[in-house]
Amino acid sequence: MFCSLHVTSQDIKPKGKKIPVVRKDTLPKIKKDSTKLIKNDSLLLKKIDTVIKDTIKPKEVITDIITDFAKDYKFLDKKKKTVTLYNEARVKYTDIDLQAGIIIIDYLNNTIFAKGIKDSTGYKQRPIFKQGGQESEQDSMLYNFKTKKAIIYGIKTTQDPGVIVLGEKAKRVNDSTIFMRNIRFTTSDKENPDYYIGVNKAKVVPKKKIVAGFSNLVIADVPTPVFLPFAYFPLGQKRTSGFIIPSWSSSTSRGLFLQNGGYYFAINDYVDLELLGDVYSNGSWGLRTNSQYYVRYKFSGNLNLSFEKIIESTRGFDDFSEATNFNFRWSHRQDPKSNPTSNFSAQVNIGSSQYFRQSLNEFNNSNFLSNTFNSSISYQKTFVGTPFNLSLTATHSQNTNTELVSMTLPTLQVNMNRIYPFAGKGGIKKNPLQNIGLTYNLQGQYQINTTEEDFFTSKMFETARSGVQHRTDASTNITLLNYFTLSPSINYREVWNFQTANKTFDPTAQNSDGSFGAVVTDTIRGFRSFREYSTSLNLSTNIYGTFNFKRGRLKAIRHTIRPSVSFTYRPDFADRYNMQVAQSSDPTDLITYSPFGDGTSLYGTPSAGLSSSIGISINNVLEAKVAPKDPDSDEEDRKITILNNLNFQTAYNIAADSLRWSPVNMTAGTRLFKDKLAVNFNAVFDPYQVDDSGNRINKFNKGLLRMTSANVTANYSLSSKDFSGEADDTQNNNSGNGNQNTPDVLGRNIDPTNRFASTPSSSQNNRTEEKETELYRATIPWTLNLAYSAFYSNDGVTPGKIRTHSLMFGGDLELTPKWKVGFSSGYDIFNGGFSFTRLNFSRDLDSWRLNFNWVPFGVNQSYTFFIGVKSSVLSDLKYDKNRPPNRVLF
C-alpha cells in the first residue's frame, strides 16, 4: 500500500509555553443592555484580545511530503501519533530514502526508527539508509528529523575509493560527521572480510577522510603484530598527497637497500607528480619522477625521468666500477575531438644506452632485448578547403650497441594532394587529359649525427646537416583495349643544400703509410642546389583463372595474376655538377668528385649515368571457395585465401654496359588455420657470378639464379578454446611486441614497485569477475604463442648457411580461476641455447594480489615477490621483496 501524509503544526503538540484557549460556553452571559459594561470591562477585553490577537504558530519540523510503502501492512496509532510499516518497508522524505523490515515514524518526537525482521532463517531486511549520495547498511537505527542526528547499531557503509567501514555503534552528528566505536576498516566486501584494520574509536567525514585512533591489522580474524598509534584514510574521488612506503631487500653485490620510497603530490585534478628514490648500502642510489596529466576531451600523457648511479664492489679494489645512467620517457596523446584539423603527439624514449641493461629497478623486456631507442614528436595540420597539409616532426634514434645518435630537429613536410587542373565541370574526368593529376611534396630537415659522449653538448651541432627537397609528379591513366592500363608520369626533383664538400690537395697531409700529400675534404657552408627529372610508362593488367571442381566441398580455386611492365628514362645529371681535384703533385692527375657527396647532402647526389631501364613485376593471389559441411544449411560458400601474395620483381637497364639485370626480389605470405598461422617468406636471387672478393661480374650463374639471402618467419597462436569449440575473441588481437602479426612471446614487463597493486584487472571496488569452475571434468584454460625465424645468406665466395635460427614461445596456464602461471622463453637453434626466459606466478586473493616473477638464468637473472592489497588507498599494506640482477657494468 502507498500513502502520502502532509503533517503541519496542528497535528503536532508544540512544546514549551501553552497557548491559552478560551471556550465559548465559559464566557459570562451578557444582556443586550449591558453593552457599556463590556466596553468598560478592561480585564475581559484584555482576555478576549489575547485569544484573538495572540496567533503564535510553532515552526514546522517536517516540511515535506513523506511517502511510505509496506508490503504487509501499515498501522496508524492516532493516540501515540506513530505509523508502523511492516515487511519491505520504505520511506522517502526530501533526500532521504530508507528501506527496512520494520519502520516506525513518530510524529510526536520527530523521529524515525528502523530495524530488520528476525525469523527462522535469521536477521534479514536490515535497514539501508541513503542520503545525499551516501549509503549505509545497519542492524537498526534511530533518526531525528529536527536535529538530523542518528544513532546507528551494526553499521556497514562504503566510502570512496572502495573503503568498507564496519562499526558496532555510530553516532551521526550531522551530514558531514559520524563518530564510531569498535570499527573495522577493509576493502574486502565479503561478509567475513579477508582482512581489516581494527579501531576502537574513529571519526568519519564522508567523501573526505577517516581519522582513527589506535589501530591493529587483522588477517583472517587473526591479529598481527602490526600496530599504529593512529591512522588517516583519505576518502573521495579526488587524489590526495602522501608518503609512499619503500620496499626493502638485499643484494650480494650492493648489500641492503630500500627501493621505491618517496612522496606523491596530487597537484590538482589534471596533473600529479610522484617522486621515488632508491638507496643501497654500498653507495648506489637512484631517483625517479613520474607525472601523469589528463584534460578531458583535449589531451593526456605521462612523463618519466629516471637517474641511477650504480657502484660495483668497493672503492680501491681491482673489480671496482661505477656507472651513471639516465632515461627520459614522454608520451602525449591528443583527443581527436579537440581539433579535427590538427594533431600533436609525442612518443619519446631517450637516455643512456645501457640504462635498461644495467638498471636495478626496471626490467623492461622489450627495451632490454632491443638495441635501439626511438623517439618522435609530431604536429600535423590540414588546411580545410585546400589540398595542402603540413607536418612537423622531430625524431631521435639511438643505437645502444654502437652508441651512435641520430636526430632530426625538425623535419618539415608540406604535401599537396593530387589535383586535376584539366578536369571538366564538376570534376568530370572522361579523357586522359582531364585525368592528369599533379602532386607536390616539400621536405626540409635539420639532422644531427653524433655520439652518446657528445650528446647534449655543443659538439653535436658541429657536424649538423640541413637541406630541402622539392618533388612534383604529373601522371594520368589510359585504358587500352579494355584490359590494359597505361600510366605515363613525369617526375621532377630539386634539392637545396646548405653545405657542400670542397676537396683540395694538401702536400703536407700525411697518409696512413707515412707518405705526405693527400686530398683533404672541407665542408663549406652556403647555399647550393641541383635538379633532376625522369619519365616513366607503366603497363598493367589483371588476369583471372578459375578452376572448378564438381565433387567434394572444394568448389573452385581462383588464381589472380597482376603483371606489370614499366619503362623509366633518366638522363645523366652528375656531369653537370661534378668537380675535379688533383690527387697528387701532378696537376694533370685529376679525380672527379661530387660537391654533394661525402655525406654533406641529406638527399643524395645527382643521379650518375644514363638510366633507361625496364621494370618487370608479377603479383599472384590464390583463393578458394569451399561449401559448408551441411549441404542443406542456409550458409553461404566460404572464401579462403590460400596465398596472400607471391610477388617477383626485377629490372633490366638498357643503357648499362654490363650487369644490366637487377637481382630478383621475391616475397610470399599466407595465413592458415583460421588466420592463426602467419607465414612470411622473402628472398633475393642474383643472376650474376661474383669474383673471389665477392664483387659481381658480368657473367651469368650456371644455375641461372643464385639465392643470396632468404628469411622466413612464422607466428602461431593456440589456446584451449580452439579445442573446446568456443570462439576465441583474442585470436585477432595481436598486441604483443614486434610487428602487427607477431604474438606476444616476450611477456609483460616486471615492475618491482607498488604498481603491482594497480593492475588492470583490479577494479575500483577491488573485485574481479567471479568465475565458475566444474569440480568434475574441469578444463584448464591455456594459451600458447609461437614465433619462428630463420635467416640464410650466401655471398658466393663461401658456402651459404643459416645465420640465425630461433624459436620463441610464451603463454599462460590458468590452473584455477585464481591461480595463473605465465612463461616466456626461446631457443636459439643456431647457437644451441635458451634465450631470455622468465616465469610468472600470480594468485588472485580477492582483496589481495600475489605476484612472483622469476628470471632463472642469464645476465638478467633476478626475482620479484609481491603481496599486497589491491586498493590504492591501502596500497601500503604490502610485502615486496626482490633480488635485482647482478649487473656487469664493464
JSON list of C-alpha atoms in Angstrom, two decimals, residues 292-357:
[
{"chain": "A", "resi": 292, "resn": "GLN", "atom": "CA", "xyz": [50.56, 11.97, -15.43]},
{"chain": "A", "resi": 293, "resn": "TYR", "atom": "CA", "xyz": [48.29, 14.64, -16.85]},
{"chain": "A", "resi": 294, "resn": "TYR", "atom": "CA", "xyz": [44.82, 14.47, -18.35]},
{"chain": "A", "resi": 295, "resn": "VAL", "atom": "CA", "xyz": [42.40, 17.09, -19.62]},
{"chain": "A", "resi": 296, "resn": "ARG", "atom": "CA", "xyz": [39.14, 15.58, -20.79]},
{"chain": "A", "resi": 297, "resn": "TYR", "atom": "CA", "xyz": [38.38, 15.96, -24.49]},
{"chain": "A", "resi": 298, "resn": "LYS", "atom": "CA", "xyz": [41.74, 17.68, -25.04]},
{"chain": "A", "resi": 299, "resn": "PHE", "atom": "CA", "xyz": [44.88, 15.67, -24.30]},
{"chain": "A", "resi": 300, "resn": "SER", "atom": "CA", "xyz": [46.58, 13.26, -21.92]},
{"chain": "A", "resi": 301, "resn": "GLY", "atom": "CA", "xyz": [50.07, 11.95, -21.32]},
{"chain": "A", "resi": 302, "resn": "ASN", "atom": "CA", "xyz": [52.75, 10.93, -18.87]},
{"chain": "A", "resi": 303, "resn": "LEU", "atom": "CA", "xyz": [56.37, 11.84, -18.12]},
{"chain": "A", "resi": 304, "resn": "ASN", "atom": "CA", "xyz": [59.04, 9.64, -16.60]},
{"chain": "A", "resi": 305, "resn": "LEU", "atom": "CA", "xyz": [62.60, 10.68, -15.70]},
{"chain": "A", "resi": 306, "resn": "SER", "atom": "CA", "xyz": [64.99, 8.19, -14.09]},
{"chain": "A", "resi": 307, "resn": "PHE", "atom": "CA", "xyz": [68.56, 8.57, -12.89]},
{"chain": "A", "resi": 308, "resn": "GLU", "atom": "CA", "xyz": [70.73, 5.86, -11.35]},
{"chain": "A", "resi": 309, "resn": "LYS", "atom": "CA", "xyz": [74.29, 5.68, -10.06]},
{"chain": "A", "resi": 310, "resn": "ILE", "atom": "CA", "xyz": [75.38, 2.06, -9.79]},
{"chain": "A", "resi": 311, "resn": "ILE", "atom": "CA", "xyz": [78.50, 1.03, -7.88]},
{"chain": "A", "resi": 312, "resn": "GLU", "atom": "CA", "xyz": [80.03, -2.44, -8.01]},
{"chain": "A", "resi": 313, "resn": "SER", "atom": "CA", "xyz": [82.41, -3.81, -5.38]},
{"chain": "A", "resi": 314, "resn": "THR", "atom": "CA", "xyz": [84.33, -1.44, -3.05]},
{"chain": "A", "resi": 315, "resn": "ARG", "atom": "CA", "xyz": [86.39, 1.58, -3.99]},
{"chain": "A", "resi": 316, "resn": "GLY", "atom": "CA", "xyz": [90.08, 0.67, -4.09]},
{"chain": "A", "resi": 317, "resn": "PHE", "atom": "CA", "xyz": [89.61, -2.92, -5.28]},
{"chain": "A", "resi": 318, "resn": "ASP", "atom": "CA", "xyz": [90.51, -4.04, -8.78]},
{"chain": "A", "resi": 319, "resn": "ASP", "atom": "CA", "xyz": [86.94, -5.02, -9.64]},
{"chain": "A", "resi": 320, "resn": "PHE", "atom": "CA", "xyz": [85.52, -1.66, -8.54]},
{"chain": "A", "resi": 321, "resn": "SER", "atom": "CA", "xyz": [83.37, 0.07, -11.17]},
{"chain": "A", "resi": 322, "resn": "GLU", "atom": "CA", "xyz": [80.64, 2.65, -11.30]},
{"chain": "A", "resi": 323, "resn": "ALA", "atom": "CA", "xyz": [78.19, 3.79, -13.94]},
{"chain": "A", "resi": 324, "resn": "THR", "atom": "CA", "xyz": [75.75, 6.68, -14.28]},
{"chain": "A", "resi": 325, "resn": "ASN", "atom": "CA", "xyz": [72.62, 6.10, -16.38]},
{"chain": "A", "resi": 326, "resn": "PHE", "atom": "CA", "xyz": [69.50, 8.11, -17.10]},
{"chain": "A", "resi": 327, "resn": "ASN", "atom": "CA", "xyz": [66.35, 7.67, -19.10]},
{"chain": "A", "resi": 328, "resn": "PHE", "atom": "CA", "xyz": [63.59, 10.06, -20.13]},
{"chain": "A", "resi": 329, "resn": "ARG", "atom": "CA", "xyz": [60.22, 8.93, -21.49]},
{"chain": "A", "resi": 330, "resn": "TRP", "atom": "CA", "xyz": [57.34, 11.10, -22.56]},
{"chain": "A", "resi": 331, "resn": "SER", "atom": "CA", "xyz": [54.05, 10.04, -24.09]},
{"chain": "A", "resi": 332, "resn": "HIS", "atom": "CA", "xyz": [51.45, 12.59, -25.22]},
{"chain": "A", "resi": 333, "resn": "ARG", "atom": "CA", "xyz": [48.14, 11.93, -26.95]},
{"chain": "A", "resi": 334, "resn": "GLN", "atom": "CA", "xyz": [45.66, 14.46, -28.25]},
{"chain": "A", "resi": 335, "resn": "ASP", "atom": "CA", "xyz": [41.96, 13.74, -28.22]},
{"chain": "A", "resi": 336, "resn": "PRO", "atom": "CA", "xyz": [40.70, 13.72, -31.84]},
{"chain": "A", "resi": 337, "resn": "LYS", "atom": "CA", "xyz": [37.59, 15.61, -30.71]},
{"chain": "A", "resi": 338, "resn": "SER", "atom": "CA", "xyz": [39.63, 18.61, -29.56]},
{"chain": "A", "resi": 339, "resn": "ASN", "atom": "CA", "xyz": [40.70, 19.68, -33.05]},
{"chain": "A", "resi": 340, "resn": "PRO", "atom": "CA", "xyz": [39.89, 17.58, -36.14]},
{"chain": "A", "resi": 341, "resn": "THR", "atom": "CA", "xyz": [42.19, 19.61, -38.40]},
{"chain": "A", "resi": 342, "resn": "SER", "atom": "CA", "xyz": [45.39, 19.41, -36.33]},
{"chain": "A", "resi": 343, "resn": "ASN", "atom": "CA", "xyz": [47.05, 16.92, -34.06]},
{"chain": "A", "resi": 344, "resn": "PHE", "atom": "CA", "xyz": [50.05, 16.93, -31.72]},
{"chain": "A", "resi": 345, "resn": "SER", "atom": "CA", "xyz": [51.56, 13.70, -30.39]},
{"chain": "A", "resi": 346, "resn": "ALA", "atom": "CA", "xyz": [54.79, 12.59, -28.76]},
{"chain": "A", "resi": 347, "resn": "GLN", "atom": "CA", "xyz": [56.47, 9.28, -28.02]},
{"chain": "A", "resi": 348, "resn": "VAL", "atom": "CA", "xyz": [59.92, 9.86, -26.55]},
{"chain": "A", "resi": 349, "resn": "ASN", "atom": "CA", "xyz": [62.40, 7.31, -25.21]},
{"chain": "A", "resi": 350, "resn": "ILE", "atom": "CA", "xyz": [65.86, 8.77, -24.77]},
{"chain": "A", "resi": 351, "resn": "GLY", "atom": "CA", "xyz": [68.69, 8.08, -22.36]},
{"chain": "A", "resi": 352, "resn": "SER", "atom": "CA", "xyz": [71.86, 6.15, -21.68]},
{"chain": "A", "resi": 353, "resn": "SER", "atom": "CA", "xyz": [72.40, 3.15, -23.95]},
{"chain": "A", "resi": 354, "resn": "GLN", "atom": "CA", "xyz": [72.97, 0.80, -21.01]},
{"chain": "A", "resi": 355, "resn": "TYR", "atom": "CA", "xyz": [70.08, 2.01, -18.85]},
{"chain": "A", "resi": 356, "resn": "PHE", "atom": "CA", "xyz": [67.73, -0.94, -19.39]},
{"chain": "A", "resi": 357, "resn": "ARG", "atom": "CA", "xyz": [70.60, -3.44, -19.27]}
]
